[in-house]
Amino acid sequence: MAATYDFPSDLLAGQEELRQVRAELLALLKRLPWSVEPLDGFSDTGGWRKVERPASPGWTEDEQAEVEKLRQRERELTVFVSGHRFWSEIPPPDKVDARMHLKHTHDTMP
């Protein structure tokens, strides 16, 4: 039988917010142009795979600020989750298993 862990509510909330922030950041980065700075497009067909990029208008100041805000929150939450006092209660051989359970708690939440 797989181990179960009694995660504190603040740790569960931190992990869930971290998952949401990462999903929001990924979605934002997918919508933005490929280059932060304006750059000409290019095509490289001479390599082992073809690489093409259209011209990039770059990111606006608001877009850059939004990315930075999400990255900063991601860092804060990562530190909170990884440094939570709960981990000191888990024996070292079980920490990886416990961490994996925490990462996948949203899969089992209603």
mmCIF file of N, CA and C in Angstrom:
data_model
loop_
_atom_site.group_PDB
_atom_site.id
_atom_site.type_symbol
_atom_site.label_atom_id
_atom_site.label_comp_id
_atom_site.label_asym_id
_atom_site.label_seq_id
_atom_site.Cartn_x
_atom_site.Cartn_y
_atom_site.Cartn_z
ATOM 1 N N MET A 1 0.844 -1.183 0.000
ATOM 2 C CA MET A 1 0.000 0.000 0.000
ATOM 3 C C MET A 1 0.887 1.244 0.000
ATOM 4 N N ALA A 2 0.507 2.215 -0.784
ATOM 5 C CA ALA A 2 1.285 3.453 -0.885
ATOM 6 C C ALA A 2 1.138 4.276 0.388
ATOM 7 N N ALA A 3 2.189 4.997 0.707
ATOM 8 C CA ALA A 3 2.170 5.853 1.891
ATOM 9 C C ALA A 3 1.216 7.015 1.680
ATOM 10 N N THR A 4 0.626 7.477 2.778
ATOM 11 C CA THR A 4 -0.205 8.676 2.741
ATOM 12 C C THR A 4 0.423 9.694 3.689
ATOM 13 N N TYR A 5 0.214 10.947 3.394
ATOM 14 C CA TYR A 5 0.815 12.011 4.189
ATOM 15 C C TYR A 5 -0.267 12.998 4.593
ATOM 16 N N ASP A 6 -0.165 13.486 5.810
ATOM 17 C CA ASP A 6 -1.109 14.471 6.329
ATOM 18 C C ASP A 6 -0.506 15.856 6.135
ATOM 19 N N PHE A 7 -0.631 16.370 4.909
ATOM 20 C CA PHE A 7 -0.036 17.658 4.581
ATOM 21 C C PHE A 7 -0.812 18.779 5.276
ATOM 22 N N PRO A 8 -0.111 19.750 5.852
ATOM 23 C CA PRO A 8 -0.790 20.903 6.446
ATOM 24 C C PRO A 8 -1.526 21.697 5.366
ATOM 25 N N SER A 9 -2.608 22.354 5.753
ATOM 26 C CA SER A 9 -3.427 23.080 4.774
ATOM 27 C C SER A 9 -2.657 24.212 4.095
ATOM 28 N N ASP A 10 -1.754 24.881 4.828
ATOM 29 C CA ASP A 10 -1.010 25.967 4.190
ATOM 30 C C ASP A 10 -0.027 25.442 3.146
ATOM 31 N N LEU A 11 0.518 24.251 3.383
ATOM 32 C CA LEU A 11 1.413 23.640 2.393
ATOM 33 C C LEU A 11 0.624 23.220 1.155
ATOM 34 N N LEU A 12 -0.551 22.637 1.355
ATOM 35 C CA LEU A 12 -1.406 22.266 0.225
ATOM 36 C C LEU A 12 -1.811 23.502 -0.581
ATOM 37 N N ALA A 13 -2.173 24.565 0.123
ATOM 38 C CA ALA A 13 -2.564 25.805 -0.567
ATOM 39 C C ALA A 13 -1.385 26.398 -1.322
ATOM 40 N N GLY A 14 -0.203 26.380 -0.728
ATOM 41 C CA GLY A 14 0.989 26.893 -1.400
ATOM 42 C C GLY A 14 1.318 26.093 -2.642
ATOM 43 N N GLN A 15 1.214 24.770 -2.547
ATOM 44 C CA GLN A 15 1.493 23.918 -3.705
ATOM 45 C C GLN A 15 0.473 24.162 -4.814
ATOM 46 N N GLU A 16 -0.792 24.317 -4.458
ATOM 47 C CA GLU A 16 -1.823 24.559 -5.463
ATOM 48 C C GLU A 16 -1.620 25.915 -6.135
ATOM 49 N N GLU A 17 -1.293 26.941 -5.352
ATOM 50 C CA GLU A 17 -1.037 28.250 -5.955
ATOM 51 C C GLU A 17 0.193 28.193 -6.862
ATOM 52 N N LEU A 18 1.218 27.454 -6.450
ATOM 53 C CA LEU A 18 2.411 27.296 -7.278
ATOM 54 C C LEU A 18 2.053 26.644 -8.607
ATOM 55 N N ARG A 19 1.230 25.623 -8.581
ATOM 56 C CA ARG A 19 0.794 24.964 -9.812
ATOM 57 C C ARG A 19 0.033 25.942 -10.711
ATOM 58 N N GLN A 20 -0.845 26.745 -10.111
ATOM 59 C CA GLN A 20 -1.625 27.709 -10.881
ATOM 60 C C GLN A 20 -0.747 28.813 -11.472
ATOM 61 N N VAL A 21 0.201 29.312 -10.682
ATOM 62 C CA VAL A 21 1.098 30.361 -11.166
ATOM 63 C C VAL A 21 1.939 29.838 -12.328
ATOM 64 N N ARG A 22 2.436 28.612 -12.194
ATOM 65 C CA ARG A 22 3.240 28.038 -13.281
ATOM 66 C C ARG A 22 2.408 27.855 -14.544
ATOM 67 N N ALA A 23 1.164 27.429 -14.401
ATOM 68 C CA ALA A 23 0.289 27.260 -15.568
ATOM 69 C C ALA A 23 -0.008 28.610 -16.220
ATOM 70 N N GLU A 24 -0.242 29.631 -15.407
ATOM 71 C CA GLU A 24 -0.506 30.967 -15.931
ATOM 72 C C GLU A 24 0.723 31.536 -16.642
ATOM 73 N N LEU A 25 1.895 31.332 -16.051
ATOM 74 C CA LEU A 25 3.139 31.806 -16.668
ATOM 75 C C LEU A 25 3.385 31.095 -17.998
ATOM 76 N N LEU A 26 3.203 29.793 -18.027
ATOM 77 C CA LEU A 26 3.401 29.039 -19.264
ATOM 78 C C LEU A 26 2.437 29.514 -20.355
ATOM 79 N N ALA A 27 1.175 29.723 -20.000
ATOM 80 C CA ALA A 27 0.193 30.193 -20.979
ATOM 81 C C ALA A 27 0.570 31.582 -21.500
ATOM 82 N N LEU A 28 1.019 32.450 -20.611
ATOM 83 C CA LEU A 28 1.432 33.794 -21.024
ATOM 84 C C LEU A 28 2.633 33.723 -21.967
ATOM 85 N N LEU A 29 3.638 32.940 -21.616
ATOM 86 C CA LEU A 29 4.833 32.827 -22.454
ATOM 87 C C LEU A 29 4.508 32.254 -23.830
ATOM 88 N N LYS A 30 3.535 31.371 -23.905
ATOM 89 C CA LYS A 30 3.137 30.817 -25.203
ATOM 90 C C LYS A 30 2.463 31.859 -26.082
ATOM 91 N N ARG A 31 1.789 32.830 -25.456
ATOM 92 C CA ARG A 31 1.090 33.873 -26.224
ATOM 93 C C ARG A 31 2.030 34.984 -26.685
ATOM 94 N N LEU A 32 3.114 35.192 -25.958
ATOM 95 C CA LEU A 32 4.011 36.304 -26.255
ATOM 96 C C LEU A 32 4.911 36.006 -27.459
ATOM 97 N N PRO A 33 5.416 37.067 -28.105
ATOM 98 C CA PRO A 33 6.385 36.859 -29.184
ATOM 99 C C PRO A 33 7.600 36.087 -28.674
ATOM 100 N N TRP A 34 8.315 35.453 -29.568
ATOM 101 C CA TRP A 34 9.428 34.580 -29.175
ATOM 102 C C TRP A 34 10.604 35.329 -28.594
ATOM 103 N N SER A 35 10.723 36.626 -28.857
ATOM 104 C CA SER A 35 11.845 37.414 -28.354
ATOM 105 C C SER A 35 11.343 38.571 -27.502
ATOM 106 N N VAL A 36 12.003 38.803 -26.382
ATOM 107 C CA VAL A 36 11.644 39.925 -25.520
ATOM 108 C C VAL A 36 11.921 41.237 -26.244
ATOM 109 N N GLU A 37 13.052 41.316 -26.904
ATOM 110 C CA GLU A 37 13.449 42.506 -27.662
ATOM 111 C C GLU A 37 12.994 42.363 -29.120
ATOM 112 N N PRO A 38 12.685 43.481 -29.779
ATOM 113 C CA PRO A 38 12.339 43.389 -31.206
ATOM 114 C C PRO A 38 13.521 42.816 -32.003
ATOM 115 N N LEU A 39 13.241 41.810 -32.805
ATOM 116 C CA LEU A 39 14.273 41.186 -33.636
ATOM 117 C C LEU A 39 13.688 40.824 -34.992
ATOM 118 N N ASP A 40 14.563 40.845 -35.998
ATOM 119 C CA ASP A 40 14.160 40.402 -37.331
ATOM 120 C C ASP A 40 13.924 38.900 -37.311
ATOM 121 N N GLY A 41 13.102 38.451 -38.231
ATOM 122 C CA GLY A 41 12.897 37.030 -38.394
ATOM 123 C C GLY A 41 14.122 36.388 -39.019
ATOM 124 N N PHE A 42 14.180 35.061 -38.978
ATOM 125 C CA PHE A 42 15.304 34.363 -39.601
ATOM 126 C C PHE A 42 14.877 32.966 -40.013
ATOM 127 N N SER A 43 15.674 32.393 -40.894
ATOM 128 C CA SER A 43 15.445 31.037 -41.367
ATOM 129 C C SER A 43 16.800 30.353 -41.484
ATOM 130 N N ASP A 44 16.939 29.205 -40.888
ATOM 131 C CA ASP A 44 18.179 28.440 -40.956
ATOM 132 C C ASP A 44 17.830 27.031 -41.418
ATOM 133 N N THR A 45 18.081 26.781 -42.679
ATOM 134 C CA THR A 45 17.756 25.471 -43.233
ATOM 135 C C THR A 45 18.998 24.611 -43.404
ATOM 136 N N GLY A 46 20.163 25.116 -43.011
ATOM 137 C CA GLY A 46 21.412 24.389 -43.221
ATOM 138 C C GLY A 46 21.784 23.445 -42.096
ATOM 139 N N GLY A 47 21.093 23.494 -40.987
ATOM 140 C CA GLY A 47 21.423 22.638 -39.855
ATOM 141 C C GLY A 47 20.747 21.286 -39.951
ATOM 142 N N TRP A 48 20.826 20.527 -38.892
ATOM 143 C CA TRP A 48 20.236 19.191 -38.885
ATOM 144 C C TRP A 48 18.719 19.233 -38.806
ATOM 145 N N ARG A 49 18.188 20.415 -38.426
ATOM 146 C CA ARG A 49 16.743 20.613 -38.509
ATOM 147 C C ARG A 49 16.473 22.053 -38.908
ATOM 148 N N LYS A 50 15.393 22.252 -39.574
ATOM 149 C CA LYS A 50 15.021 23.571 -40.056
ATOM 150 C C LYS A 50 14.507 24.424 -38.885
ATOM 151 N N VAL A 51 15.022 25.642 -38.774
ATOM 152 C CA VAL A 51 14.588 26.569 -37.730
ATOM 153 C C VAL A 51 14.168 27.865 -38.390
ATOM 154 N N GLU A 52 12.942 28.277 -38.113
ATOM 155 C CA GLU A 52 12.437 29.534 -38.658
ATOM 156 C C GLU A 52 11.720 30.295 -37.557
ATOM 157 N N ARG A 53 11.916 31.590 -37.577
ATOM 158 C CA ARG A 53 11.217 32.464 -36.640
ATOM 159 C C ARG A 53 10.757 33.700 -37.409
ATOM 160 N N PRO A 54 9.511 34.107 -37.210
ATOM 161 C CA PRO A 54 9.055 35.352 -37.821
ATOM 162 C C PRO A 54 9.664 36.538 -37.064
ATOM 163 N N ALA A 55 9.565 37.712 -37.630
ATOM 164 C CA ALA A 55 10.035 38.907 -36.922
ATOM 165 C C ALA A 55 9.267 39.028 -35.606
ATOM 166 N N SER A 56 9.964 39.459 -34.578
ATOM 167 C CA SER A 56 9.351 39.619 -33.262
ATOM 168 C C SER A 56 9.255 41.105 -32.926
ATOM 169 N N PRO A 57 8.059 41.560 -32.581
ATOM 170 C CA PRO A 57 7.931 42.958 -32.176
ATOM 171 C C PRO A 57 8.477 43.204 -30.766
ATOM 172 N N GLY A 58 8.817 42.130 -30.074
ATOM 173 C CA GLY A 58 9.262 42.249 -28.688
ATOM 174 C C GLY A 58 8.076 42.298 -27.739
ATOM 175 N N TRP A 59 8.389 42.363 -26.470
ATOM 176 C CA TRP A 59 7.344 42.420 -25.450
ATOM 177 C C TRP A 59 7.152 43.865 -25.024
ATOM 178 N N THR A 60 5.924 44.214 -24.705
ATOM 179 C CA THR A 60 5.654 45.541 -24.162
ATOM 180 C C THR A 60 6.152 45.594 -22.716
ATOM 181 N N GLU A 61 6.237 46.797 -22.178
ATOM 182 C CA GLU A 61 6.636 46.941 -20.774
ATOM 183 C C GLU A 61 5.654 46.235 -19.860
ATOM 184 N N ASP A 62 4.362 46.303 -20.189
ATOM 185 C CA ASP A 62 3.348 45.625 -19.375
ATOM 186 C C ASP A 62 3.529 44.104 -19.420
ATOM 187 N N GLU A 63 3.826 43.579 -20.604
ATOM 188 C CA GLU A 63 4.051 42.131 -20.731
ATOM 189 C C GLU A 63 5.283 41.706 -19.947
ATOM 190 N N GLN A 64 6.353 42.491 -20.039
ATOM 191 C CA GLN A 64 7.564 42.174 -19.276
ATOM 192 C C GLN A 64 7.286 42.220 -17.779
ATOM 193 N N ALA A 65 6.510 43.198 -17.348
ATOM 194 C CA ALA A 65 6.178 43.327 -15.922
ATOM 195 C C ALA A 65 5.329 42.150 -15.460
ATOM 196 N N GLU A 66 4.400 41.708 -16.291
ATOM 197 C CA GLU A 66 3.549 40.569 -15.924
ATOM 198 C C GLU A 66 4.367 39.291 -15.806
ATOM 199 N N VAL A 67 5.278 39.068 -16.747
ATOM 200 C CA VAL A 67 6.145 37.886 -16.673
ATOM 201 C C VAL A 67 6.993 37.946 -15.408
ATOM 202 N N GLU A 68 7.568 39.089 -15.120
ATOM 203 C CA GLU A 68 8.409 39.229 -13.923
ATOM 204 C C GLU A 68 7.597 39.023 -12.654
ATOM 205 N N LYS A 69 6.377 39.549 -12.613
ATOM 206 C CA LYS A 69 5.507 39.370 -11.445
ATOM 207 C C LYS A 69 5.220 37.886 -11.210
ATOM 208 N N LEU A 70 4.896 37.162 -12.276
ATOM 209 C CA LEU A 70 4.613 35.730 -12.142
ATOM 210 C C LEU A 70 5.871 34.946 -11.759
ATOM 211 N N ARG A 71 7.009 35.296 -12.346
ATOM 212 C CA ARG A 71 8.255 34.597 -11.995
ATOM 213 C C ARG A 71 8.636 34.857 -10.538
ATOM 214 N N GLN A 72 8.429 36.077 -10.068
ATOM 215 C CA GLN A 72 8.728 36.397 -8.674
ATOM 216 C C GLN A 72 7.814 35.607 -7.739
ATOM 217 N N ARG A 73 6.534 35.539 -8.072
ATOM 218 C CA ARG A 73 5.601 34.767 -7.229
ATOM 219 C C ARG A 73 5.960 33.284 -7.263
ATOM 220 N N GLU A 74 6.359 32.786 -8.426
ATOM 221 C CA GLU A 74 6.787 31.386 -8.538
ATOM 222 C C GLU A 74 7.983 31.122 -7.622
ATOM 223 N N ARG A 75 8.943 32.026 -7.606
ATOM 224 C CA ARG A 75 10.111 31.858 -6.720
ATOM 225 C C ARG A 75 9.694 31.864 -5.253
ATOM 226 N N GLU A 76 8.829 32.804 -4.873
ATOM 227 C CA GLU A 76 8.365 32.886 -3.485
ATOM 228 C C GLU A 76 7.671 31.592 -3.058
ATOM 229 N N LEU A 77 6.798 31.099 -3.911
ATOM 230 C CA LEU A 77 6.060 29.877 -3.584
ATOM 231 C C LEU A 77 6.970 28.657 -3.555
ATOM 232 N N THR A 78 7.947 28.613 -4.448
ATOM 233 C CA THR A 78 8.897 27.503 -4.461
ATOM 234 C C THR A 78 9.671 27.462 -3.151
ATOM 235 N N VAL A 79 10.116 28.615 -2.688
ATOM 236 C CA VAL A 79 10.833 28.681 -1.413
ATOM 237 C C VAL A 79 9.906 28.281 -0.269
ATOM 238 N N PHE A 80 8.672 28.768 -0.284
ATOM 239 C CA PHE A 80 7.719 28.429 0.767
ATOM 240 C C PHE A 80 7.471 26.922 0.835
ATOM 241 N N VAL A 81 7.172 26.328 -0.319
ATOM 242 C CA VAL A 81 6.850 24.893 -0.355
ATOM 243 C C VAL A 81 8.070 24.051 0.002
ATOM 244 N N SER A 82 9.203 24.336 -0.592
ATOM 245 C CA SER A 82 10.380 23.499 -0.355
ATOM 246 C C SER A 82 10.982 23.702 1.032
ATOM 247 N N GLY A 83 10.743 24.860 1.643
ATOM 248 C CA GLY A 83 11.303 25.110 2.963
ATOM 249 C C GLY A 83 10.305 24.981 4.099
ATOM 250 N N HIS A 84 9.123 24.456 3.797
ATOM 251 C CA HIS A 84 8.068 24.334 4.807
ATOM 252 C C HIS A 84 8.521 23.448 5.962
ATOM 253 N N ARG A 85 8.094 23.789 7.158
ATOM 254 C CA ARG A 85 8.473 23.025 8.359
ATOM 255 C C ARG A 85 8.024 21.554 8.294
ATOM 256 N N PHE A 86 7.013 21.269 7.504
ATOM 257 C CA PHE A 86 6.517 19.896 7.376
ATOM 258 C C PHE A 86 7.632 18.929 6.967
ATOM 259 N N TRP A 87 8.536 19.394 6.090
ATOM 260 C CA TRP A 87 9.574 18.497 5.569
ATOM 261 C C TRP A 87 10.535 18.031 6.653
ATOM 262 N N SER A 88 10.677 18.798 7.738
ATOM 263 C CA SER A 88 11.560 18.364 8.832
ATOM 264 C C SER A 88 10.965 17.201 9.609
ATOM 265 N N GLU A 89 9.672 16.966 9.462
ATOM 266 C CA GLU A 89 8.996 15.860 10.151
ATOM 267 C C GLU A 89 9.072 14.552 9.361
ATOM 268 N N ILE A 90 9.487 14.623 8.117
ATOM 269 C CA ILE A 90 9.521 13.445 7.243
ATOM 270 C C ILE A 90 10.922 12.853 7.262
ATOM 271 N N PRO A 91 11.045 11.541 7.499
ATOM 272 C CA PRO A 91 12.375 10.922 7.464
ATOM 273 C C PRO A 91 13.007 11.088 6.076
ATOM 274 N N PRO A 92 14.312 11.350 6.034
ATOM 275 C CA PRO A 92 14.986 11.579 4.737
ATOM 276 C C PRO A 92 14.666 10.553 3.654
ATOM 277 N N PRO A 93 14.610 9.260 3.949
ATOM 278 C CA PRO A 93 14.321 8.318 2.851
ATOM 279 C C PRO A 93 12.920 8.487 2.247
ATOM 280 N N ASP A 94 12.005 9.139 2.977
ATOM 281 C CA ASP A 94 10.624 9.280 2.508
ATOM 282 C C ASP A 94 10.333 10.641 1.873
ATOM 283 N N LYS A 95 11.283 11.568 1.907
ATOM 284 C CA LYS A 95 11.009 12.933 1.437
ATOM 285 C C LYS A 95 10.680 13.003 -0.045
ATOM 286 N N VAL A 96 11.361 12.258 -0.859
ATOM 287 C CA VAL A 96 11.080 12.306 -2.300
ATOM 288 C C VAL A 96 9.668 11.786 -2.566
ATOM 289 N N ASP A 97 9.305 10.687 -1.926
ATOM 290 C CA ASP A 97 7.964 10.128 -2.095
ATOM 291 C C ASP A 97 6.902 11.130 -1.624
ATOM 292 N N ALA A 98 7.146 11.754 -0.477
ATOM 293 C CA ALA A 98 6.193 12.726 0.052
ATOM 294 C C ALA A 98 6.059 13.915 -0.893
ATOM 295 N N ARG A 99 7.181 14.385 -1.416
ATOM 296 C CA ARG A 99 7.149 15.525 -2.330
ATOM 297 C C ARG A 99 6.363 15.187 -3.595
ATOM 298 N N MET A 100 6.557 13.986 -4.110
ATOM 299 C CA MET A 100 5.809 13.578 -5.298
ATOM 300 C C MET A 100 4.313 13.497 -5.000
ATOM 301 N N HIS A 101 3.960 13.004 -3.819
ATOM 302 C CA HIS A 101 2.545 12.978 -3.434
ATOM 303 C C HIS A 101 1.971 14.393 -3.388
ATOM 304 N N LEU A 102 2.730 15.318 -2.808
ATOM 305 C CA LEU A 102 2.251 16.696 -2.722
ATOM 306 C C LEU A 102 2.069 17.294 -4.111
ATOM 307 N N LYS A 103 3.019 17.054 -5.001
ATOM 308 C CA LYS A 103 2.921 17.610 -6.353
ATOM 309 C C LYS A 103 1.669 17.126 -7.086
ATOM 310 N N HIS A 104 1.212 15.941 -6.741
ATOM 311 C CA HIS A 104 0.076 15.367 -7.451
ATOM 312 C C HIS A 104 -1.218 15.426 -6.660
ATOM 313 N N THR A 105 -1.247 16.208 -5.576
ATOM 314 C CA THR A 105 -2.483 16.298 -4.781
ATOM 315 C C THR A 105 -3.630 16.895 -5.580
ATOM 316 N N HIS A 106 -3.333 17.808 -6.515
ATOM 317 C CA HIS A 106 -4.416 18.412 -7.302
ATOM 318 C C HIS A 106 -5.099 17.385 -8.192
ATOM 319 N N ASP A 107 -4.410 16.294 -8.511
ATOM 320 C CA ASP A 107 -5.000 15.249 -9.340
ATOM 321 C C ASP A 107 -6.127 14.529 -8.618
ATOM 322 N N THR A 108 -6.076 14.556 -7.280
ATOM 323 C CA THR A 108 -7.074 13.834 -6.493
ATOM 324 C C THR A 108 -8.039 14.744 -5.781
ATOM 325 N N MET A 109 -7.860 16.077 -5.932
ATOM 326 C CA MET A 109 -8.736 17.022 -5.260
ATOM 327 C C MET A 109 -10.044 17.156 -6.048
ATOM 328 N N PRO A 110 -11.166 17.373 -5.330
ATOM 329 C CA PRO A 110 -12.462 17.525 -6.030
ATOM 330 C C PRO A 110 -12.529 18.793 -6.822
#
